[in-house]
């Protein structure tokens, strides 16, 4: 791992690193917040998955979550949202696909399959690295925003025993049915829609074992993407169908921004 | 005024505006946070002056101050750090002069004198506009960071009765003696050093009436600019000389970033 930057905040420290990733076959970046350690005991970790166009920095600079993590004694890990600079043709052509838009899947289609394996990176490689390199234990929570909310939910549904808490802000709940998801899944996963189901929260929710997961979702009711891209009701219906607890809080007047996230992050 | 953006946060609202400025002879921008108004009574306002390269956005997105303003029932106004787009030759050539670096002075030198009048803009024009357009009263606090800390201190020393609270993070305390200040003052104010004194906090402090002001300064002791650009000890010495209260808190391990500001903003 290579340390890129380091700043003290709320008694703890925010560090950014790059490291060679096996899953993504390239150098990947993440930021970590470590609270002030008052004893030798290790702390739990919240994994935060960011949305389209974000890097490992957005959550750390804008959410205000470190104040709460410092109080509670938890670490926060914010990975990047995709591989970068892999010299794949077209990787920088779209703000909602390629760089900054890995969609937390393992790509099966060329030219993406070699690098765009964010599902394996986030669910396996990164936690193993974090747990081996930092004073954290193996208790994990997962949350995220928009595309990252989709990532948090799908990774949690597929690995429910790995996460002590699961939540999302403004998640893409039915990617197979919305423009952002259809565009990304077609290119990363191909045209066979059956292959998309393992990355679609509202389908995974339908097929989940009863009482296997408990989810908090915050969603602004003035979010411009609510109806066309996010569809949280589809997730609620699926959770109810399979017998899993979900609380969807429609927050009146809030939009899709980090100002919304900062307001409610303490509850996550 | 023209509304540029609006987001709900912590029950209140952040709005960004542009408006034609008389002092600066151009369109200027500011952001304002208004807490949820629970009665008809107007609220006090904290003016936050940002540092080099910042816009009206940095403090609003990174400081986490809205959470506290919402609790206390105060508004926050974050102006831009200079005129922009005035088509002055060389305005965008330096990160520490011109655009993003107005230094809160009224320029006397060409070609800056027509537009770069941030002292008058911040101390007179903007508060008058804010008090006429928003549900705020005339109780004001002033604070800022780095170049903006310099701005907050110098404006407060020259108008001590206008501000109910005065504070700064990592302020440039003796601009006449440090590279950032000398570069900016030479170009905005000319080579006559006597003309610089009205914009130098450590000189204004020396000449201030006793007990006319009370200042809180937070300064990270691992701030890379501490010795060469900021010199807070010179301000403390001057305040003691004139008989004014100042608390300088050297915060161990903290740097010059917004991560430092976010940690201690509640005290300001």
PDB file of N, CA, C and O in Angstrom, chain A residues 113-181:
ATOM      1  N   UNK A 113     -13.886  -6.968 -18.567  1.00  0.00           N
ATOM      2  CA  UNK A 113     -13.792  -8.099 -17.630  1.00  0.00           C
ATOM      3  C   UNK A 113     -12.458  -8.182 -16.889  1.00  0.00           C
ATOM      4  O   UNK A 113     -12.408  -8.659 -15.749  1.00  0.00           O
ATOM      5  N   UNK A 114     -11.394  -7.706 -17.489  1.00  0.00           N
ATOM      6  CA  UNK A 114     -10.092  -7.805 -16.819  1.00  0.00           C
ATOM      7  C   UNK A 114     -10.017  -6.912 -15.577  1.00  0.00           C
ATOM      8  O   UNK A 114      -9.423  -7.298 -14.571  1.00  0.00           O
ATOM      9  N   UNK A 115     -10.609  -5.713 -15.647  1.00  0.00           N
ATOM     10  CA  UNK A 115     -10.441  -4.731 -14.562  1.00  0.00           C
ATOM     11  C   UNK A 115     -11.696  -4.445 -13.742  1.00  0.00           C
ATOM     12  O   UNK A 115     -11.608  -4.208 -12.540  1.00  0.00           O
ATOM     13  N   UNK A 116     -12.840  -4.435 -14.364  1.00  0.00           N
ATOM     14  CA  UNK A 116     -14.057  -3.933 -13.699  1.00  0.00           C
ATOM     15  C   UNK A 116     -14.729  -5.029 -12.865  1.00  0.00           C
ATOM     16  O   UNK A 116     -15.801  -5.513 -13.188  1.00  0.00           O
ATOM     17  N   UNK A 117     -14.057  -5.369 -11.776  1.00  0.00           N
ATOM     18  CA  UNK A 117     -14.553  -6.429 -10.896  1.00  0.00           C
ATOM     19  C   UNK A 117     -14.755  -5.882  -9.487  1.00  0.00           C
ATOM     20  O   UNK A 117     -14.196  -6.385  -8.507  1.00  0.00           O
ATOM     21  N   UNK A 118     -15.580  -4.871  -9.412  1.00  0.00           N
ATOM     22  CA  UNK A 118     -15.790  -4.175  -8.141  1.00  0.00           C
ATOM     23  C   UNK A 118     -16.538  -5.041  -7.126  1.00  0.00           C
ATOM     24  O   UNK A 118     -16.393  -4.854  -5.919  1.00  0.00           O
ATOM     25  N   UNK A 119     -17.367  -5.986  -7.603  1.00  0.00           N
ATOM     26  CA  UNK A 119     -18.066  -6.851  -6.646  1.00  0.00           C
ATOM     27  C   UNK A 119     -17.063  -7.647  -5.815  1.00  0.00           C
ATOM     28  O   UNK A 119     -17.104  -7.637  -4.576  1.00  0.00           O
ATOM     29  N   UNK A 120     -16.146  -8.322  -6.488  1.00  0.00           N
ATOM     30  CA  UNK A 120     -15.136  -9.113  -5.767  1.00  0.00           C
ATOM     31  C   UNK A 120     -14.215  -8.226  -4.954  1.00  0.00           C
ATOM     32  O   UNK A 120     -13.810  -8.580  -3.839  1.00  0.00           O
ATOM     33  N   UNK A 121     -13.897  -7.079  -5.497  1.00  0.00           N
ATOM     34  CA  UNK A 121     -12.998  -6.156  -4.801  1.00  0.00           C
ATOM     35  C   UNK A 121     -13.595  -5.698  -3.470  1.00  0.00           C
ATOM     36  O   UNK A 121     -12.945  -5.738  -2.423  1.00  0.00           O
ATOM     37  N   UNK A 122     -14.860  -5.293  -3.518  1.00  0.00           N
ATOM     38  CA  UNK A 122     -15.499  -4.742  -2.309  1.00  0.00           C
ATOM     39  C   UNK A 122     -15.919  -5.838  -1.321  1.00  0.00           C
ATOM     40  O   UNK A 122     -15.822  -5.674  -0.108  1.00  0.00           O
ATOM     41  N   UNK A 123     -16.407  -6.949  -1.851  1.00  0.00           N
ATOM     42  CA  UNK A 123     -16.945  -7.970  -0.943  1.00  0.00           C
ATOM     43  C   UNK A 123     -15.844  -8.863  -0.375  1.00  0.00           C
ATOM     44  O   UNK A 123     -16.018  -9.430   0.704  1.00  0.00           O
ATOM     45  N   UNK A 124     -14.723  -8.993  -1.067  1.00  0.00           N
ATOM     46  CA  UNK A 124     -13.677  -9.907  -0.584  1.00  0.00           C
ATOM     47  C   UNK A 124     -12.313  -9.249  -0.416  1.00  0.00           C
ATOM     48  O   UNK A 124     -11.764  -9.207   0.670  1.00  0.00           O
ATOM     49  N   UNK A 125     -11.747  -8.736  -1.514  1.00  0.00           N
ATOM     50  CA  UNK A 125     -10.344  -8.327  -1.455  1.00  0.00           C
ATOM     51  C   UNK A 125     -10.102  -7.165  -0.481  1.00  0.00           C
ATOM     52  O   UNK A 125      -9.177  -7.210   0.333  1.00  0.00           O
ATOM     53  N   UNK A 126     -10.934  -6.142  -0.571  1.00  0.00           N
ATOM     54  CA  UNK A 126     -10.680  -4.952   0.244  1.00  0.00           C
ATOM     55  C   UNK A 126     -10.829  -5.218   1.744  1.00  0.00           C
ATOM     56  O   UNK A 126      -9.952  -4.832   2.532  1.00  0.00           O
ATOM     57  N   UNK A 127     -11.919  -5.890   2.190  1.00  0.00           N
ATOM     58  CA  UNK A 127     -12.004  -6.170   3.633  1.00  0.00           C
ATOM     59  C   UNK A 127     -10.833  -7.011   4.149  1.00  0.00           C
ATOM     60  O   UNK A 127     -10.341  -6.781   5.259  1.00  0.00           O
ATOM     61  N   UNK A 128     -10.367  -7.957   3.334  1.00  0.00           N
ATOM     62  CA  UNK A 128      -9.220  -8.773   3.763  1.00  0.00           C
ATOM     63  C   UNK A 128      -7.987  -7.889   3.938  1.00  0.00           C
ATOM     64  O   UNK A 128      -7.235  -8.025   4.920  1.00  0.00           O
ATOM     65  N   UNK A 129      -7.790  -6.970   2.997  1.00  0.00           N
ATOM     66  CA  UNK A 129      -6.656  -6.045   3.090  1.00  0.00           C
ATOM     67  C   UNK A 129      -6.776  -5.155   4.329  1.00  0.00           C
ATOM     68  O   UNK A 129      -5.834  -5.005   5.112  1.00  0.00           O
ATOM     69  N   UNK A 130      -7.949  -4.569   4.504  1.00  0.00           N
ATOM     70  CA  UNK A 130      -8.172  -3.649   5.634  1.00  0.00           C
ATOM     71  C   UNK A 130      -7.948  -4.375   6.957  1.00  0.00           C
ATOM     72  O   UNK A 130      -7.275  -3.858   7.865  1.00  0.00           O
ATOM     73  N   UNK A 131      -8.494  -5.581   7.052  1.00  0.00           N
ATOM     74  CA  UNK A 131      -8.388  -6.302   8.330  1.00  0.00           C
ATOM     75  C   UNK A 131      -6.957  -6.746   8.612  1.00  0.00           C
ATOM     76  O   UNK A 131      -6.582  -6.957   9.770  1.00  0.00           O
ATOM     77  N   UNK A 132      -6.153  -6.888   7.565  1.00  0.00           N
ATOM     78  CA  UNK A 132      -4.755  -7.286   7.786  1.00  0.00           C
ATOM     79  C   UNK A 132      -3.840  -6.094   8.055  1.00  0.00           C
ATOM     80  O   UNK A 132      -2.775  -6.255   8.651  1.00  0.00           O
ATOM     81  N   UNK A 133      -4.242  -4.899   7.638  1.00  0.00           N
ATOM     82  CA  UNK A 133      -3.321  -3.748   7.693  1.00  0.00           C
ATOM     83  C   UNK A 133      -3.666  -2.696   8.744  1.00  0.00           C
ATOM     84  O   UNK A 133      -2.842  -1.840   9.033  1.00  0.00           O
ATOM     85  N   UNK A 134      -4.897  -2.706   9.251  1.00  0.00           N
ATOM     86  CA  UNK A 134      -5.321  -1.651  10.171  1.00  0.00           C
ATOM     87  C   UNK A 134      -5.890  -2.256  11.462  1.00  0.00           C
ATOM     88  O   UNK A 134      -6.309  -3.417  11.459  1.00  0.00           O
ATOM     89  N   UNK A 135      -5.939  -1.445  12.520  1.00  0.00           N
ATOM     90  CA  UNK A 135      -6.429  -1.965  13.806  1.00  0.00           C
ATOM     91  C   UNK A 135      -7.950  -2.064  13.848  1.00  0.00           C
ATOM     92  O   UNK A 135      -8.611  -1.401  14.649  1.00  0.00           O
ATOM     93  N   UNK A 136      -8.499  -2.901  12.956  1.00  0.00           N
ATOM     94  CA  UNK A 136      -9.955  -3.120  12.922  1.00  0.00           C
ATOM     95  C   UNK A 136     -10.237  -4.604  13.174  1.00  0.00           C
ATOM     96  O   UNK A 136      -9.384  -5.457  12.919  1.00  0.00           O
ATOM     97  N   UNK A 137     -11.437  -4.877  13.666  1.00  0.00           N
ATOM     98  CA  UNK A 137     -11.855  -6.277  13.800  1.00  0.00           C
ATOM     99  C   UNK A 137     -12.676  -6.667  12.563  1.00  0.00           C
ATOM    100  O   UNK A 137     -12.720  -5.907  11.587  1.00  0.00           O
ATOM    101  N   UNK A 138     -13.315  -7.830  12.602  1.00  0.00           N
ATOM    102  CA  UNK A 138     -14.043  -8.268  11.400  1.00  0.00           C
ATOM    103  C   UNK A 138     -15.540  -7.956  11.447  1.00  0.00           C
ATOM    104  O   UNK A 138     -16.318  -8.491  10.657  1.00  0.00           O
ATOM    105  N   UNK A 139     -15.933  -7.082  12.347  1.00  0.00           N
ATOM    106  CA  UNK A 139     -17.336  -6.633  12.380  1.00  0.00           C
ATOM    107  C   UNK A 139     -17.499  -5.509  11.364  1.00  0.00           C
ATOM    108  O   UNK A 139     -16.796  -4.500  11.425  1.00  0.00           O
ATOM    109  N   UNK A 140     -18.416  -5.704  10.430  1.00  0.00           N
ATOM    110  CA  UNK A 140     -18.539  -4.760   9.313  1.00  0.00           C
ATOM    111  C   UNK A 140     -19.981  -4.274   9.154  1.00  0.00           C
ATOM    112  O   UNK A 140     -20.924  -5.044   9.338  1.00  0.00           O
ATOM    113  N   UNK A 141     -20.116  -3.026   8.778  1.00  0.00           N
ATOM    114  CA  UNK A 141     -21.385  -2.503   8.296  1.00  0.00           C
ATOM    115  C   UNK A 141     -21.184  -2.055   6.865  1.00  0.00           C
ATOM    116  O   UNK A 141     -20.043  -1.845   6.425  1.00  0.00           O
ATOM    117  N   UNK A 142     -22.284  -1.923   6.117  1.00  0.00           N
ATOM    118  CA  UNK A 142     -22.142  -1.456   4.731  1.00  0.00           C
ATOM    119  C   UNK A 142     -23.278  -0.494   4.408  1.00  0.00           C
ATOM    120  O   UNK A 142     -24.430  -0.714   4.801  1.00  0.00           O
ATOM    121  N   UNK A 143     -22.918   0.593   3.741  1.00  0.00           N
ATOM    122  CA  UNK A 143     -23.904   1.593   3.342  1.00  0.00           C
ATOM    123  C   UNK A 143     -23.388   2.275   2.086  1.00  0.00           C
ATOM    124  O   UNK A 143     -22.239   2.062   1.681  1.00  0.00           O
ATOM    125  N   UNK A 144     -24.230   3.084   1.474  1.00  0.00           N
ATOM    126  CA  UNK A 144     -23.789   3.779   0.278  1.00  0.00           C
ATOM    127  C   UNK A 144     -24.881   4.651  -0.280  1.00  0.00           C
ATOM    128  O   UNK A 144     -26.007   4.676   0.231  1.00  0.00           O
ATOM    129  N   UNK A 145     -24.531   5.355  -1.328  1.00  0.00           N
ATOM    130  CA  UNK A 145     -25.427   6.371  -1.906  1.00  0.00           C
ATOM    131  C   UNK A 145     -25.632   6.131  -3.392  1.00  0.00           C
ATOM    132  O   UNK A 145     -24.656   5.967  -4.128  1.00  0.00           O
ATOM    133  N   UNK A 146     -26.893   6.091  -3.813  1.00  0.00           N
ATOM    134  CA  UNK A 146     -27.229   6.017  -5.229  1.00  0.00           C
ATOM    135  C   UNK A 146     -26.641   4.745  -5.853  1.00  0.00           C
ATOM    136  O   UNK A 146     -27.003   3.650  -5.420  1.00  0.00           O
ATOM    137  N   UNK A 147     -25.724   4.840  -6.818  1.00  0.00           N
ATOM    138  CA  UNK A 147     -25.062   3.629  -7.317  1.00  0.00           C
ATOM    139  C   UNK A 147     -24.415   2.859  -6.173  1.00  0.00           C
ATOM    140  O   UNK A 147     -24.394   1.622  -6.164  1.00  0.00           O
ATOM    141  N   UNK A 148     -23.889   3.584  -5.188  1.00  0.00           N
ATOM    142  CA  UNK A 148     -23.262   2.929  -4.035  1.00  0.00           C
ATOM    143  C   UNK A 148     -24.288   2.321  -3.087  1.00  0.00           C
ATOM    144  O   UNK A 148     -23.984   1.348  -2.386  1.00  0.00           O
ATOM    145  N   UNK A 149     -25.489   2.862  -3.063  1.00  0.00           N
ATOM    146  CA  UNK A 149     -26.566   2.228  -2.308  1.00  0.00           C
ATOM    147  C   UNK A 149     -26.943   0.900  -2.943  1.00  0.00           C
ATOM    148  O   UNK A 149     -27.140  -0.112  -2.250  1.00  0.00           O
ATOM    149  N   UNK A 150     -27.021   0.896  -4.274  1.00  0.00           N
ATOM    150  CA  UNK A 150     -27.203  -0.355  -5.020  1.00  0.00           C
ATOM    151  C   UNK A 150     -26.093  -1.347  -4.660  1.00  0.00           C
ATOM    152  O   UNK A 150     -26.354  -2.522  -4.366  1.00  0.00           O
ATOM    153  N   UNK A 151     -24.846  -0.876  -4.628  1.00  0.00           N
ATOM    154  CA  UNK A 151     -23.727  -1.754  -4.283  1.00  0.00           C
ATOM    155  C   UNK A 151     -23.854  -2.314  -2.876  1.00  0.00           C
ATOM    156  O   UNK A 151     -23.692  -3.517  -2.655  1.00  0.00           O
ATOM    157  N   UNK A 152     -24.173  -1.443  -1.920  1.00  0.00           N
ATOM    158  CA  UNK A 152     -24.282  -1.882  -0.530  1.00  0.00           C
ATOM    159  C   UNK A 152     -25.381  -2.926  -0.369  1.00  0.00           C
ATOM    160  O   UNK A 152     -25.197  -3.965   0.291  1.00  0.00           O
ATOM    161  N   UNK A 153     -26.533  -2.685  -0.991  1.00  0.00           N
ATOM    162  CA  UNK A 153     -27.667  -3.604  -0.852  1.00  0.00           C
ATOM    163  C   UNK A 153     -27.372  -4.952  -1.515  1.00  0.00           C
ATOM    164  O   UNK A 153     -27.616  -6.004  -0.932  1.00  0.00           O
ATOM    165  N   UNK A 154     -26.844  -4.919  -2.732  1.00  0.00           N
ATOM    166  CA  UNK A 154     -26.624  -6.189  -3.446  1.00  0.00           C
ATOM    167  C   UNK A 154     -25.522  -7.002  -2.778  1.00  0.00           C
ATOM    168  O   UNK A 154     -25.654  -8.231  -2.634  1.00  0.00           O
ATOM    169  N   UNK A 155     -24.462  -6.344  -2.335  1.00  0.00           N
ATOM    170  CA  UNK A 155     -23.391  -7.079  -1.644  1.00  0.00           C
ATOM    171  C   UNK A 155     -23.915  -7.655  -0.333  1.00  0.00           C
ATOM    172  O   UNK A 155     -23.600  -8.787   0.038  1.00  0.00           O
ATOM    173  N   UNK A 156     -24.755  -6.906   0.368  1.00  0.00           N
ATOM    174  CA  UNK A 156     -25.305  -7.392   1.637  1.00  0.00           C
ATOM    175  C   UNK A 156     -26.285  -8.557   1.414  1.00  0.00           C
ATOM    176  O   UNK A 156     -26.261  -9.544   2.156  1.00  0.00           O
ATOM    177  N   UNK A 157     -27.127  -8.452   0.398  1.00  0.00           N
ATOM    178  CA  UNK A 157     -28.065  -9.558   0.125  1.00  0.00           C
ATOM    179  C   UNK A 157     -27.315 -10.846  -0.205  1.00  0.00           C
ATOM    180  O   UNK A 157     -27.742 -11.936   0.169  1.00  0.00           O
ATOM    181  N   UNK A 158     -26.190 -10.730  -0.884  1.00  0.00           N
ATOM    182  CA  UNK A 158     -25.442 -11.931  -1.286  1.00  0.00           C
ATOM    183  C   UNK A 158     -24.502 -12.432  -0.194  1.00  0.00           C
ATOM    184  O   UNK A 158     -24.000 -13.551  -0.288  1.00  0.00           O
ATOM    185  N   UNK A 159     -24.283 -11.595   0.821  1.00  0.00           N
ATOM    186  CA  UNK A 159     -23.384 -11.985   1.920  1.00  0.00           C
ATOM    187  C   UNK A 159     -23.968 -11.521   3.250  1.00  0.00           C
ATOM    188  O   UNK A 159     -23.341 -10.765   3.995  1.00  0.00           O
ATOM    189  N   UNK A 160     -25.201 -11.948   3.542  1.00  0.00           N
ATOM    190  CA  UNK A 160     -25.902 -11.341   4.687  1.00  0.00           C
ATOM    191  C   UNK A 160     -25.197 -11.566   6.022  1.00  0.00           C
ATOM    192  O   UNK A 160     -25.348 -10.747   6.930  1.00  0.00           O
ATOM    193  N   UNK A 161     -24.446 -12.638   6.144  1.00  0.00           N
ATOM    194  CA  UNK A 161     -23.778 -12.894   7.434  1.00  0.00           C
ATOM    195  C   UNK A 161     -22.513 -12.064   7.604  1.00  0.00           C
ATOM    196  O   UNK A 161     -21.938 -12.021   8.683  1.00  0.00           O
ATOM    197  N   UNK A 162     -22.085 -11.407   6.541  1.00  0.00           N
ATOM    198  CA  UNK A 162     -20.838 -10.627   6.623  1.00  0.00           C
ATOM    199  C   UNK A 162     -21.028  -9.251   7.233  1.00  0.00           C
ATOM    200  O   UNK A 162     -20.056  -8.611   7.620  1.00  0.00           O
ATOM    201  N   UNK A 163     -22.283  -8.775   7.284  1.00  0.00           N
ATOM    202  CA  UNK A 163     -22.500  -7.378   7.669  1.00  0.00           C
ATOM    203  C   UNK A 163     -23.446  -7.257   8.858  1.00  0.00           C
ATOM    204  O   UNK A 163     -24.565  -7.776   8.833  1.00  0.00           O
ATOM    205  N   UNK A 164     -22.981  -6.562   9.873  1.00  0.00           N
ATOM    206  CA  UNK A 164     -23.787  -6.346  11.075  1.00  0.00           C
ATOM    207  C   UNK A 164     -24.842  -5.274  10.856  1.00  0.00           C
ATOM    208  O   UNK A 164     -25.834  -5.213  11.580  1.00  0.00           O
ATOM    209  N   UNK A 165     -24.622  -4.395   9.869  1.00  0.00           N
ATOM    210  CA  UNK A 165     -25.638  -3.397   9.542  1.00  0.00           C
ATOM    211  C   UNK A 165     -25.631  -3.133   8.041  1.00  0.00           C
ATOM    212  O   UNK A 165     -24.576  -3.205   7.398  1.00  0.00           O
ATOM    213  N   UNK A 166     -26.809  -2.838   7.510  1.00  0.00           N
ATOM    214  CA  UNK A 166     -26.980  -2.593   6.074  1.00  0.00           C
ATOM    215  C   UNK A 166     -27.911  -1.409   5.903  1.00  0.00           C
ATOM    216  O   UNK A 166     -29.004  -1.390   6.486  1.00  0.00           O
ATOM    217  N   UNK A 167     -27.466  -0.438   5.118  1.00  0.00           N
ATOM    218  CA  UNK A 167     -28.348   0.701   4.877  1.00  0.00           C
ATOM    219  C   UNK A 167     -27.979   1.369   3.569  1.00  0.00           C
ATOM    220  O   UNK A 167     -26.969   1.028   2.942  1.00  0.00           O
ATOM    221  N   UNK A 168     -28.798   2.333   3.167  1.00  0.00           N
ATOM    222  CA  UNK A 168     -28.501   3.052   1.925  1.00  0.00           C
ATOM    223  C   UNK A 168     -29.202   4.393   1.916  1.00  0.00           C
ATOM    224  O   UNK A 168     -30.261   4.571   2.531  1.00  0.00           O
ATOM    225  N   UNK A 169     -28.588   5.325   1.212  1.00  0.00           N
ATOM    226  CA  UNK A 169     -29.225   6.597   0.871  1.00  0.00           C
ATOM    227  C   UNK A 169     -29.553   6.556  -0.619  1.00  0.00           C
ATOM    228  O   UNK A 169     -28.665   6.277  -1.448  1.00  0.00           O
ATOM    229  N   UNK A 170     -30.796   6.858  -0.950  1.00  0.00           N
ATOM    230  CA  UNK A 170     -31.203   7.048  -2.349  1.00  0.00           C
ATOM    231  C   UNK A 170     -30.673   5.951  -3.282  1.00  0.00           C
ATOM    232  O   UNK A 170     -30.118   6.240  -4.335  1.00  0.00           O
ATOM    233  N   UNK A 171     -30.813   4.677  -2.892  1.00  0.00           N
ATOM    234  CA  UNK A 171     -30.196   3.616  -3.708  1.00  0.00           C
ATOM    235  C   UNK A 171     -30.934   3.357  -5.022  1.00  0.00           C
ATOM    236  O   UNK A 171     -32.141   3.565  -5.114  1.00  0.00           O
ATOM    237  N   UNK A 172     -30.176   2.904  -6.018  1.00  0.00           N
ATOM    238  CA  UNK A 172     -30.775   2.357  -7.237  1.00  0.00           C
ATOM    239  C   UNK A 172     -31.260   0.955  -6.866  1.00  0.00           C
ATOM    240  O   UNK A 172     -30.461   0.041  -6.675  1.00  0.00           O
ATOM    241  N   UNK A 173     -32.570   0.788  -6.742  1.00  0.00           N
ATOM    242  CA  UNK A 173     -33.114  -0.445  -6.165  1.00  0.00           C
ATOM    243  C   UNK A 173     -33.470  -1.498  -7.200  1.00  0.00           C
ATOM    244  O   UNK A 173     -33.596  -2.674  -6.861  1.00  0.00           O
ATOM    245  N   UNK A 174     -33.673  -1.094  -8.439  1.00  0.00           N
ATOM    246  CA  UNK A 174     -34.083  -2.034  -9.492  1.00  0.00           C
ATOM    247  C   UNK A 174     -33.301  -1.718 -10.763  1.00  0.00           C
ATOM    248  O   UNK A 174     -33.870  -1.307 -11.777  1.00  0.00           O
ATOM    249  N   UNK A 175     -31.970  -1.910 -10.727  1.00  0.00           N
ATOM    250  CA  UNK A 175     -31.135  -1.468 -11.856  1.00  0.00           C
ATOM    251  C   UNK A 175     -31.527  -2.097 -13.184  1.00  0.00           C
ATOM    252  O   UNK A 175     -31.342  -1.466 -14.234  1.00  0.00           O
ATOM    253  N   UNK A 176     -32.074  -3.296 -13.157  1.00  0.00           N
ATOM    254  CA  UNK A 176     -32.456  -3.949 -14.424  1.00  0.00           C
ATOM    255  C   UNK A 176     -33.554  -3.201 -15.164  1.00  0.00           C
ATOM    256  O   UNK A 176     -33.802  -3.446 -16.343  1.00  0.00           O
ATOM    257  N   UNK A 177     -34.240  -2.328 -14.454  1.00  0.00           N
ATOM    258  CA  UNK A 177     -35.405  -1.655 -15.039  1.00  0.00           C
ATOM    259  C   UNK A 177     -35.209  -0.174 -15.314  1.00  0.00           C
ATOM    260  O   UNK A 177     -36.160   0.495 -15.723  1.00  0.00           O
ATOM    261  N   UNK A 178     -34.029   0.372 -15.000  1.00  0.00           N
ATOM    262  CA  UNK A 178     -33.869   1.833 -15.106  1.00  0.00           C
ATOM    263  C   UNK A 178     -32.693   2.167 -16.026  1.00  0.00           C
ATOM    264  O   UNK A 178     -31.775   1.369 -16.196  1.00  0.00           O
ATOM    265  N   UNK A 179     -32.711   3.383 -16.613  1.00  0.00           N
ATOM    266  CA  UNK A 179     -31.694   3.725 -17.625  1.00  0.00           C
ATOM    267  C   UNK A 179     -30.243   3.557 -17.169  1.00  0.00           C
ATOM    268  O   UNK A 179     -29.433   2.983 -17.915  1.00  0.00           O
ATOM    269  N   UNK A 180     -29.891   4.043 -15.956  1.00  0.00           N
ATOM    270  CA  UNK A 180     -28.504   3.896 -15.502  1.00  0.00           C
ATOM    271  C   UNK A 180     -28.090   2.422 -15.466  1.00  0.00           C
ATOM    272  O   UNK A 180     -27.010   2.055 -15.921  1.00  0.00           O
ATOM    273  N   UNK A 181     -28.974   1.595 -14.879  1.00  0.00           N
ATOM    274  CA  UNK A 181     -28.642   0.183 -14.702  1.00  0.00           C
ATOM    275  C   UNK A 181     -28.594  -0.572 -16.019  1.00  0.00           C
ATOM    276  O   UNK A 181     -27.686  -1.381 -16.260  1.00  0.00           O
TER     277      UNK A 181
END
